Coordinates of N, CA and C in Angstrom, one line a residue:
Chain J
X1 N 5.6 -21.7 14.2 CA 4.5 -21.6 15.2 C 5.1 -21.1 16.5
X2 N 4.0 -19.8 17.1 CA 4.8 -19.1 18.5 C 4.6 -20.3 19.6
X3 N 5.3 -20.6 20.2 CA 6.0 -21.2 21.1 C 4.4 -21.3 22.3
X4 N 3.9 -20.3 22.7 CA 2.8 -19.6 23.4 C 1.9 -18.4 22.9
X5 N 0.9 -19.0 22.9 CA -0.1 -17.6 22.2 C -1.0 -17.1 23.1
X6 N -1.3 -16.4 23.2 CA -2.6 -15.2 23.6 C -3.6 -14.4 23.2
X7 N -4.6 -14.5 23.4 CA -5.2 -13.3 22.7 C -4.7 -11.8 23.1
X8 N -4.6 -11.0 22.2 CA -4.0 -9.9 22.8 C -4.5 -8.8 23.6
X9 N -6.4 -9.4 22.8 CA -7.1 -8.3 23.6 C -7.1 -6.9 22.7
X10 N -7.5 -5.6 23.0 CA -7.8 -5.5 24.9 C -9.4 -6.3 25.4
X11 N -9.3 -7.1 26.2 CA -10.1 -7.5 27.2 C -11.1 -6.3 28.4
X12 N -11.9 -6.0 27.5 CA -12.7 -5.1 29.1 C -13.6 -5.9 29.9
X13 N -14.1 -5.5 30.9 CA -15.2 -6.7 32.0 C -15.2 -5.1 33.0
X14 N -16.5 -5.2 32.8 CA -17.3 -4.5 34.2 C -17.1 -4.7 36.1
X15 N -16.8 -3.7 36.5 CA -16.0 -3.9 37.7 C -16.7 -5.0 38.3
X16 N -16.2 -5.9 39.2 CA -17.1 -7.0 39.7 C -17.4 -8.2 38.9
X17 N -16.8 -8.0 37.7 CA -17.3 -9.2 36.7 C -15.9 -10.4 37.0
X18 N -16.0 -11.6 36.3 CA -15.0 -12.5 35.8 C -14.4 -11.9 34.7
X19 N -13.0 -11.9 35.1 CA -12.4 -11.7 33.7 C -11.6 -13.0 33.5
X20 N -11.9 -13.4 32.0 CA -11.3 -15.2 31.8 C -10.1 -14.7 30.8
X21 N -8.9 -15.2 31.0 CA -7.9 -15.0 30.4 C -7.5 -16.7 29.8
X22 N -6.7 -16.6 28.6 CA -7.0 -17.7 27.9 C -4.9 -17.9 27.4
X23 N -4.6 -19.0 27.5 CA -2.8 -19.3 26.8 C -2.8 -20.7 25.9
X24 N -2.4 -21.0 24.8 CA -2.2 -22.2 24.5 C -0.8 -22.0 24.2
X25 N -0.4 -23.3 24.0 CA 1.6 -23.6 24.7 C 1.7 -24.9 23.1
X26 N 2.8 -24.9 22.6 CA 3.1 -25.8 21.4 C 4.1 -27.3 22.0
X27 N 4.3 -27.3 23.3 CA 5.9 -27.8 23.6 C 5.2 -28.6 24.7
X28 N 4.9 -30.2 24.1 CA 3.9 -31.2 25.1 C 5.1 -31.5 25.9
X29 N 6.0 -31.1 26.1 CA 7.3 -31.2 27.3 C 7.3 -30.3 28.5
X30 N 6.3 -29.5 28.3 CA 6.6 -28.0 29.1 C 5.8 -29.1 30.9
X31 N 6.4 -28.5 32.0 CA 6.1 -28.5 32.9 C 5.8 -27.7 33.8
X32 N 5.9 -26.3 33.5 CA 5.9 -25.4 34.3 C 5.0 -24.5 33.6
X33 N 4.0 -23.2 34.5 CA 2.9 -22.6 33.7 C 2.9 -21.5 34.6
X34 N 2.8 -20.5 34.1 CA 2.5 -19.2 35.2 C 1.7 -18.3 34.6
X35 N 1.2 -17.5 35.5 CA 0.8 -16.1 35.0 C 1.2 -14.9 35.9
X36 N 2.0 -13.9 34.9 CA 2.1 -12.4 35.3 C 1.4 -11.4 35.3
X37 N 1.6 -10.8 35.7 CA 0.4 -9.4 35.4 C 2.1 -8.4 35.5
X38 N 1.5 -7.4 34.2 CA 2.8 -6.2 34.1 C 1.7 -5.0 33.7
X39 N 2.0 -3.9 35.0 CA 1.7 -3.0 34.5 C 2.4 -1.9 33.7
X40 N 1.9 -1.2 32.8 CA 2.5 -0.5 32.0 C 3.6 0.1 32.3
X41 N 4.7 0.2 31.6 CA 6.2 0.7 32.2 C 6.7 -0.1 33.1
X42 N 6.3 -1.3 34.2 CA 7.0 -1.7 35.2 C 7.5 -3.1 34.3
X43 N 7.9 -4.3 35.4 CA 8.1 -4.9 35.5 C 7.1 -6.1 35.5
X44 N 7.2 -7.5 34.9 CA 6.4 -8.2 35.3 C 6.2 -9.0 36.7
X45 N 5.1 -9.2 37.2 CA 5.0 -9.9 38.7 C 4.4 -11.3 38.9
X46 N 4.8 -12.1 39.3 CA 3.9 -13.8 39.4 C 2.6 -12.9 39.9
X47 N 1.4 -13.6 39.1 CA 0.1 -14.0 40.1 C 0.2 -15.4 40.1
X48 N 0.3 -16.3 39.3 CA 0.3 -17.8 39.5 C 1.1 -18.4 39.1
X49 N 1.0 -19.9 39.5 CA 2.1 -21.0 39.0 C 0.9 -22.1 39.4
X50 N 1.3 -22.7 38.3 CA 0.4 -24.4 38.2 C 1.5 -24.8 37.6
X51 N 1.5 -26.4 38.2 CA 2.2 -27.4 37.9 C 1.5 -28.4 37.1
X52 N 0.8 -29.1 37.8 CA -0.2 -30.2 37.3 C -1.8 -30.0 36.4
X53 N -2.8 -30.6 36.2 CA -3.8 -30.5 35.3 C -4.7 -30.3 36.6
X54 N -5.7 -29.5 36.6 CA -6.7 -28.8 37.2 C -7.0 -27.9 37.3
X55 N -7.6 -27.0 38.4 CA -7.7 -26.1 39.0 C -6.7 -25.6 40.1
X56 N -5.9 -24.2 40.1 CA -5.6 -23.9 41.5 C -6.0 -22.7 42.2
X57 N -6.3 -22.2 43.3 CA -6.9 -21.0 43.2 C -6.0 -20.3 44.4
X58 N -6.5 -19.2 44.3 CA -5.1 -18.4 45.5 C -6.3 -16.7 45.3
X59 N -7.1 -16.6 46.5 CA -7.8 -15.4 46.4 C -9.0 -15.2 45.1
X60 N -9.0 -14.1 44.9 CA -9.6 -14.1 43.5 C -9.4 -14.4 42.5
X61 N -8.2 -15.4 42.6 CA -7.5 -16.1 41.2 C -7.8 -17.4 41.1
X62 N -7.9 -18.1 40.2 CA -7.9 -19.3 39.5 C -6.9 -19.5 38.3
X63 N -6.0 -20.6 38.4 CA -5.6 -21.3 36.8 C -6.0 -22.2 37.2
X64 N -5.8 -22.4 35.3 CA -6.4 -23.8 35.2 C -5.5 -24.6 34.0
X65 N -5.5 -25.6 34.3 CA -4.1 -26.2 33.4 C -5.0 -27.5 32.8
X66 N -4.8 -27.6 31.5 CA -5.5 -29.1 30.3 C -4.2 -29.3 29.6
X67 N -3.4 -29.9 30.1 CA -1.7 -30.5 29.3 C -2.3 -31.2 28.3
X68 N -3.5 -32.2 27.9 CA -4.1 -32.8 27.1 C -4.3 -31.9 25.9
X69 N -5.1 -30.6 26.5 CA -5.6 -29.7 25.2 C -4.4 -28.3 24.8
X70 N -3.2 -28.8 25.5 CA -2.2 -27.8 26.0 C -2.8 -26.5 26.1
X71 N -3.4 -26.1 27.5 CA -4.5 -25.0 27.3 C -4.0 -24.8 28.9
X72 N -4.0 -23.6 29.1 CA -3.9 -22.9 30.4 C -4.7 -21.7 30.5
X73 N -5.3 -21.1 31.7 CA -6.3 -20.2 31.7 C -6.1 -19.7 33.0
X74 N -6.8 -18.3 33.3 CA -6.3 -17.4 34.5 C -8.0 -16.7 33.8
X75 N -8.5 -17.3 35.5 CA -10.1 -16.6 36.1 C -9.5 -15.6 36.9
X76 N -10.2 -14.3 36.9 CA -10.5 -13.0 38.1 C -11.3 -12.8 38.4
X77 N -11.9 -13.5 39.3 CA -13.1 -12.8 39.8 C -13.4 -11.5 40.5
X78 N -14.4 -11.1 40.6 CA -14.5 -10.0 41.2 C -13.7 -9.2 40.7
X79 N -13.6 -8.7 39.7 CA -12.7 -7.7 39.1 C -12.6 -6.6 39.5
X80 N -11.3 -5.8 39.7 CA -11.4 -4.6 40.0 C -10.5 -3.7 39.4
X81 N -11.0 -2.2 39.1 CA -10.4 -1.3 38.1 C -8.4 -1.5 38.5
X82 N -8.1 -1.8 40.1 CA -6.6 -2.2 39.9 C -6.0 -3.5 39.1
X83 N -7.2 -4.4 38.6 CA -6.4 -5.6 38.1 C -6.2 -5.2 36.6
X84 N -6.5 -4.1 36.5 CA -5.9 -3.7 34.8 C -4.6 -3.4 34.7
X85 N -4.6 -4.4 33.2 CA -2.7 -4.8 33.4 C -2.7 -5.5 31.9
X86 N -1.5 -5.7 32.0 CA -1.2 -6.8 30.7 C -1.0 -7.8 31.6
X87 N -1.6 -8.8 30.9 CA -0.9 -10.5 31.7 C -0.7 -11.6 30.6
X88 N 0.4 -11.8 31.6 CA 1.6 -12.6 30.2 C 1.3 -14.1 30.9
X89 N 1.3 -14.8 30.4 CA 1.7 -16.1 30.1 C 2.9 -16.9 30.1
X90 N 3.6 -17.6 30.9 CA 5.1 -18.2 30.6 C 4.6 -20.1 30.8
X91 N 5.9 -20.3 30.4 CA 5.8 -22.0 30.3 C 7.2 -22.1 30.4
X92 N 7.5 -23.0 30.8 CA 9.0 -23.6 31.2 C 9.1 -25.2 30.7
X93 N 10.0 -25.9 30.1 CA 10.0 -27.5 30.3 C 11.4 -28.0 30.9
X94 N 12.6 -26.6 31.2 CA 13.4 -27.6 31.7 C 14.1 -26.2 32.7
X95 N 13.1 -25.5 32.8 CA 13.5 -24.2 33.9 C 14.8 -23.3 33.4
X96 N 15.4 -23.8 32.7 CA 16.3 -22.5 31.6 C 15.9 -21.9 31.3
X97 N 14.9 -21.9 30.5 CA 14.2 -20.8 29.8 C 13.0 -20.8 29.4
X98 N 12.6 -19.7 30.0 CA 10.5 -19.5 29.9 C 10.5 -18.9 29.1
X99 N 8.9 -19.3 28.0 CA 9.0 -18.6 27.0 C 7.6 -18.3 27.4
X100 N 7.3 -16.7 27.1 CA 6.2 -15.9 27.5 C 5.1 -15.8 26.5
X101 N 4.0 -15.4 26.4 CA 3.2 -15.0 25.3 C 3.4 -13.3 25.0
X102 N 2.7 -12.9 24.0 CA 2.5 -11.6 24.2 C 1.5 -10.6 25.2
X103 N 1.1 -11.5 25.9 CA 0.3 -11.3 26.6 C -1.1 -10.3 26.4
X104 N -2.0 -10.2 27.2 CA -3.5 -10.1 27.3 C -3.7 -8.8 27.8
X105 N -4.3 -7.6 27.0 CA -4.5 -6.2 28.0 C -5.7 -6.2 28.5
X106 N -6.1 -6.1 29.9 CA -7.3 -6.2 30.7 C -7.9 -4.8 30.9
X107 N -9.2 -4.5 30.7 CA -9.4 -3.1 31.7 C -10.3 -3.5 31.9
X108 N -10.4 -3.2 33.5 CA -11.4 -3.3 34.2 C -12.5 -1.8 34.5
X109 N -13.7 -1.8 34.2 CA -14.6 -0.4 33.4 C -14.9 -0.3 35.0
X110 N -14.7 0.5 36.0 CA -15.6 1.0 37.2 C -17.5 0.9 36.7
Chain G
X1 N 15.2 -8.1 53.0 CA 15.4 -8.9 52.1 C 15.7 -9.0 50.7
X2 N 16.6 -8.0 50.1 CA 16.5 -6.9 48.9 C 15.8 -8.2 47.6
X3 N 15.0 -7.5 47.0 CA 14.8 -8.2 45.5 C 15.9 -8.1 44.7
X4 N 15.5 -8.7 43.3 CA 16.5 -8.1 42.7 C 16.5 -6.5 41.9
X5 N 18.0 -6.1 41.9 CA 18.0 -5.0 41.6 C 18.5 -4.9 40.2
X6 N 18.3 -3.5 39.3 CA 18.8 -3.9 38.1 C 19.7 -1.9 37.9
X7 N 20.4 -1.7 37.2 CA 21.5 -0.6 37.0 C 21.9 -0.4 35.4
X8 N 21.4 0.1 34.4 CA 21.0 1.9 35.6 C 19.3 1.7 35.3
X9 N 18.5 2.3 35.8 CA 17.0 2.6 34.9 C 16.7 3.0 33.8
X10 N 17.2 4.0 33.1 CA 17.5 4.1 32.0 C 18.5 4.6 31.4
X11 N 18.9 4.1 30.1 CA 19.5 4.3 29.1 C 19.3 5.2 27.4
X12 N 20.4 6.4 27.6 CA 19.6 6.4 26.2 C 21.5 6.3 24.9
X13 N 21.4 5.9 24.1 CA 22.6 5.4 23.5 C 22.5 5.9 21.4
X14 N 23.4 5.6 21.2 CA 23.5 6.0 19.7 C 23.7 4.5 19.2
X15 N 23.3 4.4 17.3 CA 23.7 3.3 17.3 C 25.2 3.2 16.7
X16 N 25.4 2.3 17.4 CA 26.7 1.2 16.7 C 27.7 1.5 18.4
X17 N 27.1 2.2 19.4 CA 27.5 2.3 20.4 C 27.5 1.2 21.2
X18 N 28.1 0.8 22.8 CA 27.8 -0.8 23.2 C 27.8 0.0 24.5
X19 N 26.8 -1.2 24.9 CA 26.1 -0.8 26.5 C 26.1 -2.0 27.4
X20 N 26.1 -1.7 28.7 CA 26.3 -2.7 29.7 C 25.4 -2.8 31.2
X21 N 24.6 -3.3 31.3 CA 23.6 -3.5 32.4 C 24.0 -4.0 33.1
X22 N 23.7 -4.0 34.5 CA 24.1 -4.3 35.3 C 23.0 -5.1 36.2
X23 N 22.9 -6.4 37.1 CA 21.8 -7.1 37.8 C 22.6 -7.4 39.1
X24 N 21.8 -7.6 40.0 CA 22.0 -8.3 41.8 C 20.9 -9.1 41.7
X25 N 21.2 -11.0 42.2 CA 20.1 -11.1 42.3 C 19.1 -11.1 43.2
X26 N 18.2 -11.6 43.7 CA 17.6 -12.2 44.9 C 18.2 -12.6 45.8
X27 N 18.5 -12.0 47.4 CA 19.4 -12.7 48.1 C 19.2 -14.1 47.9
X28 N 20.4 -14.7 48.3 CA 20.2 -16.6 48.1 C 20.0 -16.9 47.0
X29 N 19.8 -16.3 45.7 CA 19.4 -17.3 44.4 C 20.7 -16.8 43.7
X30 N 20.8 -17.9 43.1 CA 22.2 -18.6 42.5 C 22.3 -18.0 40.9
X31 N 21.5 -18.2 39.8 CA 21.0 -18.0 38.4 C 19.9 -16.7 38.4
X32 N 20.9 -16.6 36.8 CA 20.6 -14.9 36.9 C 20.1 -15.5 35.3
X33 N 18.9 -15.0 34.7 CA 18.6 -14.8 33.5 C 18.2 -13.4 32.6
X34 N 18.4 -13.6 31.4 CA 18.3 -11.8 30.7 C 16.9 -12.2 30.0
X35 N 15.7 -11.3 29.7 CA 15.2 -11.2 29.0 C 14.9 -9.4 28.0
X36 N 14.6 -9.8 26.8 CA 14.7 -8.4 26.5 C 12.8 -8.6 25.7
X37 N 12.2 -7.6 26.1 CA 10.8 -7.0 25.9 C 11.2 -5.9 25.1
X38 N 10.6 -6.3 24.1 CA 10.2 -4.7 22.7 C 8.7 -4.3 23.3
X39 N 8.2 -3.3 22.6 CA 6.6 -2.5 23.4 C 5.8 -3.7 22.6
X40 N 4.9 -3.5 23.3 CA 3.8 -4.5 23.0 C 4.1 -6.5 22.8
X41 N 5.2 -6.5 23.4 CA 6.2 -8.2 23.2 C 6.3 -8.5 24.8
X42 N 5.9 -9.4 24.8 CA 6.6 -10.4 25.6 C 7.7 -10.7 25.7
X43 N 8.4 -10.9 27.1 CA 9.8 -10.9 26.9 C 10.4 -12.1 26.8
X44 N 11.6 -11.8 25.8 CA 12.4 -13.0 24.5 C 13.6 -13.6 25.3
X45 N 13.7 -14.2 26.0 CA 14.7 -15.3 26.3 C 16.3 -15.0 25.8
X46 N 17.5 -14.2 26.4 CA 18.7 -13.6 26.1 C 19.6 -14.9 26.1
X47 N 19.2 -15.5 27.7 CA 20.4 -16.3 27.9 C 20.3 -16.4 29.8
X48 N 21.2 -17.1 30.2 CA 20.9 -17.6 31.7 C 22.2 -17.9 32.3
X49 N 22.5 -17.6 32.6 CA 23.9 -18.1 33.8 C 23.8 -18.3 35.1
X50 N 24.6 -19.3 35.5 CA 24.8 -20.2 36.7 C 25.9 -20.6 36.8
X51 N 26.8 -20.5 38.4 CA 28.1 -20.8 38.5 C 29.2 -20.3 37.4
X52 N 29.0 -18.7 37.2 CA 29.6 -18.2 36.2 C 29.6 -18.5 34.8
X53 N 28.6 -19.6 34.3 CA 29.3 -19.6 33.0 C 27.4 -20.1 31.9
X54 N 27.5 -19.7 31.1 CA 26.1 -19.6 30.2 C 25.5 -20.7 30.0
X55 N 24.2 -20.9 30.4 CA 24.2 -22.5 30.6 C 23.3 -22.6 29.1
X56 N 22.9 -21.8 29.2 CA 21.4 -21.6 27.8 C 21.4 -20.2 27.0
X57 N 21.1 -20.2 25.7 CA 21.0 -18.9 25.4 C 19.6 -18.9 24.1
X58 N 19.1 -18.1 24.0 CA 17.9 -17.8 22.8 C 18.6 -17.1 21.8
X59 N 17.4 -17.2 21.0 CA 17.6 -16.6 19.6 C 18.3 -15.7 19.3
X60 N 19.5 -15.2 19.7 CA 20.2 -13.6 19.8 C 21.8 -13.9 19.2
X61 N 22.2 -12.6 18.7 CA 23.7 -13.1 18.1 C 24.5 -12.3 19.2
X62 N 25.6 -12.9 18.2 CA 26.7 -12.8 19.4 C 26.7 -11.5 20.0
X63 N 26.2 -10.8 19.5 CA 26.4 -9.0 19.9 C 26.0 -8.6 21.4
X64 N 25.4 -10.1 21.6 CA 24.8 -9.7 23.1 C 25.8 -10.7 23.9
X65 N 26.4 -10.5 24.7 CA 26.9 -11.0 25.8 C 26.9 -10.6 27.3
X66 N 27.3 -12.0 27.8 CA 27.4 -11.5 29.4 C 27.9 -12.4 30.2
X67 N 27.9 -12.2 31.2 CA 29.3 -12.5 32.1 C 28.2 -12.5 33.9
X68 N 28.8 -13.8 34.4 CA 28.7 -13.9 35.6 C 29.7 -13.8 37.1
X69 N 29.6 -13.1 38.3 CA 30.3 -12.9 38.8 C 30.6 -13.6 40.3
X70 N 31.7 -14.1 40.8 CA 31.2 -15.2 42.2 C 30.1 -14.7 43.1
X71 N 29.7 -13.7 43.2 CA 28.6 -13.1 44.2 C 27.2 -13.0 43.4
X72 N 27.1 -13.9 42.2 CA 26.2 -14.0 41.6 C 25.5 -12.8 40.6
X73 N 26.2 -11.9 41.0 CA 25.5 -10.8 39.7 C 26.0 -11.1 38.7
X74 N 25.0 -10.1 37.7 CA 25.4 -10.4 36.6 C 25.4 -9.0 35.4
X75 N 26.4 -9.2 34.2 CA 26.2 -8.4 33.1 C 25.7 -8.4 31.6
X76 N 24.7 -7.6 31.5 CA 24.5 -7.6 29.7 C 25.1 -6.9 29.1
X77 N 26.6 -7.3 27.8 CA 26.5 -6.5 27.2 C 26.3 -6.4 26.0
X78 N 26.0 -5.4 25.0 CA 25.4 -5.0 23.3 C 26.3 -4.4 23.1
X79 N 26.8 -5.3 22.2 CA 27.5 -4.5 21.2 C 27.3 -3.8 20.0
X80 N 27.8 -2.7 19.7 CA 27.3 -2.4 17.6 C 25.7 -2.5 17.5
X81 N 25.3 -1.3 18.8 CA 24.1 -1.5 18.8 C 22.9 -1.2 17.6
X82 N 22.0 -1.4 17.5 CA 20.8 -1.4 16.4 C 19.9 -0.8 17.3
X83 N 18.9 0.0 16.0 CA 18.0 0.5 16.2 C 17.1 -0.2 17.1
X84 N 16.9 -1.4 16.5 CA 15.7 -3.1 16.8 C 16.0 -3.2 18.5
X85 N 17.3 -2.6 18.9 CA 17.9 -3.1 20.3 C 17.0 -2.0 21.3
X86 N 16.2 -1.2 21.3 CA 15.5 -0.7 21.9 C 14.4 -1.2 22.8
X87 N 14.7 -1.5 24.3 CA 14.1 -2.3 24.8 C 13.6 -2.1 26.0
X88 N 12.9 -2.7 27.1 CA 13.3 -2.9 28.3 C 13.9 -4.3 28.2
X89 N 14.7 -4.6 29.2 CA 15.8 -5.3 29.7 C 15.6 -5.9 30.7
X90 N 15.2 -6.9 30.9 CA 14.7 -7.8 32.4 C 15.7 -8.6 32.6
X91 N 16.0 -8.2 34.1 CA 16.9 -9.6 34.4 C 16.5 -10.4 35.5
X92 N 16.0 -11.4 35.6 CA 15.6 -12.3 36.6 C 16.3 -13.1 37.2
X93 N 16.2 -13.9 38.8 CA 17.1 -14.4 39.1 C 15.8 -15.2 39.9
X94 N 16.6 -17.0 39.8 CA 16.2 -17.9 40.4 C 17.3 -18.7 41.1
X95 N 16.4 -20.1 41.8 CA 17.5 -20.9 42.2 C 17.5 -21.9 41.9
X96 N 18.8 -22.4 41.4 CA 19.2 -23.8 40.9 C 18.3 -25.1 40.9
X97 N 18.1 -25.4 41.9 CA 18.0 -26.3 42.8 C 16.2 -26.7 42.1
X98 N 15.8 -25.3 42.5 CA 14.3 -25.2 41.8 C 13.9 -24.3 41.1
X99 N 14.9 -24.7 39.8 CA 14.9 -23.5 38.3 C 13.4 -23.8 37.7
X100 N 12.7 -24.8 37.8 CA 11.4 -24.6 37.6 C 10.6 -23.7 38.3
X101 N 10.6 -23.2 39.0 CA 9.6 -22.3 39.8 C 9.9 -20.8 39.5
X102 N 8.9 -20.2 39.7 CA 8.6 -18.9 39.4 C 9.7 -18.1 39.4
X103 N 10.4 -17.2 38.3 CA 10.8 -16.3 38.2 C 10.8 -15.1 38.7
X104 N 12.2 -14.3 39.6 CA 11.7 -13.1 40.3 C 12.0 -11.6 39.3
X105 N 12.1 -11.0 39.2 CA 12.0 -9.9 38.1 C 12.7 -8.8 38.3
X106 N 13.2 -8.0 38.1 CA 14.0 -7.0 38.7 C 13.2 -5.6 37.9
X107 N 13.5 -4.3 37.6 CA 12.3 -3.6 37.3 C 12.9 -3.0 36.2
X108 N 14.1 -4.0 35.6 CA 14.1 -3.6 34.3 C 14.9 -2.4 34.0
X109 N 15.7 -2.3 32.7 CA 16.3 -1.3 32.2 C 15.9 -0.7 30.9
X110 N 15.2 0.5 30.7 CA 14.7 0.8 29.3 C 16.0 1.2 28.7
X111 N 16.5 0.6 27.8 CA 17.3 1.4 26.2 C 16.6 2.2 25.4
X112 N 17.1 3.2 24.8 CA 16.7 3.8 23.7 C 18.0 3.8 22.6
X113 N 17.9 3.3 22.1 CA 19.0 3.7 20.8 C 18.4 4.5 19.8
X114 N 19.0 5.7 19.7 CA 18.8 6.5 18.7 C 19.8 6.4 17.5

């Protein structure tokens, strides 16, 4: 069983739409939760980190963390043709080593 | 404030050849970790060093090693390289203290083994 899963997508949404990005995690130990966005050929970049079970928002972003349903989630609102990217998924439980999903390809349609 | 840097950008190599990357991390951060990304993969957990010496390592054989230096950089090297070893190469660096928190990224080294 992968460690972290993803849909892989591709994910389209209409400029301006929500785009709902979706992670489930195997390791009821994990305490740490992020999301990247990597665009093609670069590097991956933090958009988020959640710690705890809720909501956190930072701009047009939302995660959302259910440790219960091991489920993490990454809202975009207001989409826009730059937020097209791959976005990866990590989890951590003892900060040695994050283990990533394959992450999610987004395009955002003008 | 330099990020981290990663040496060289790319790489292109033969197999059964051995290669050596090079990382700096984030000023101030102490641990340096390797991840290596195939196309379309998320990147697979190498191994992690702190205060010079391997604290954790993933699913990888011995072919891959590396080495920490007192100024905190760090080295990947492949040995008896494989075709499969074609990658980008991330090395990230955090700090000890708060190895839970986000990961900084460096921009990566593409391999090609032909």
């Amino acid at each position: 069983q992968k460690e972290v899963e993803q849909n892989s997508g591709p994910l389209s949404v209409p400029e301006g739409a929500i785009a709902s990005l979706n992670c489930t995690y195997s390791d009821r130990g994990s305490q740490s939760f992020f999301w990247y966005r990597q665009y093609s050929g670069k590097s991956p970049e933090l958009i988020m980190s959640i710690y705890s079970n809720g909501d956190k928002e930072d701009g047009r972003f939302t995660a959302q963390l259910n440790k219960a349903s091991q489920y993490v989630s990454l809202l975009i609102r207001d989409s826009q043709p730059s937020d097209s990217a791959t976005y990866l998924c990590a989890v951590s439980n003892t900060g040695n080593q994050f283990y990533f999903g394959t992450g999610t390809s987004l395009t955002v349609i003008p | 404030d330099a990020g981290v840097t990663q040496s060289p950008t790319h790489l292109i190599k033969t197999r059964g050849q051995q290669v050596t990357l090079r990382c700096s991390p984030k000023s101030g951060h102490d641990t340096v970790s390797w991840y290596q990304q195939a196309l379309g993969q998320g990147p697979q957990f190498i191994f992690q060093y702190y205060e010079e010496e391997e604290r954790q390592r993933g699913n990888f054989p011995d072919r891959f090693s590396g080495h920490q230096f007192p100024n905190y950089s760090s080295e990947l090297n492949v040995n008896a390289l494989l075709l499969g070893d074609s990658a980008l190469y991330l090395c990230a660096s955090s700090l000890e203290w708060a190895r839970n928190e986000k990961l900084f990224f460096g921009s990566g080294t593409q391999l090609s083994v032909l």
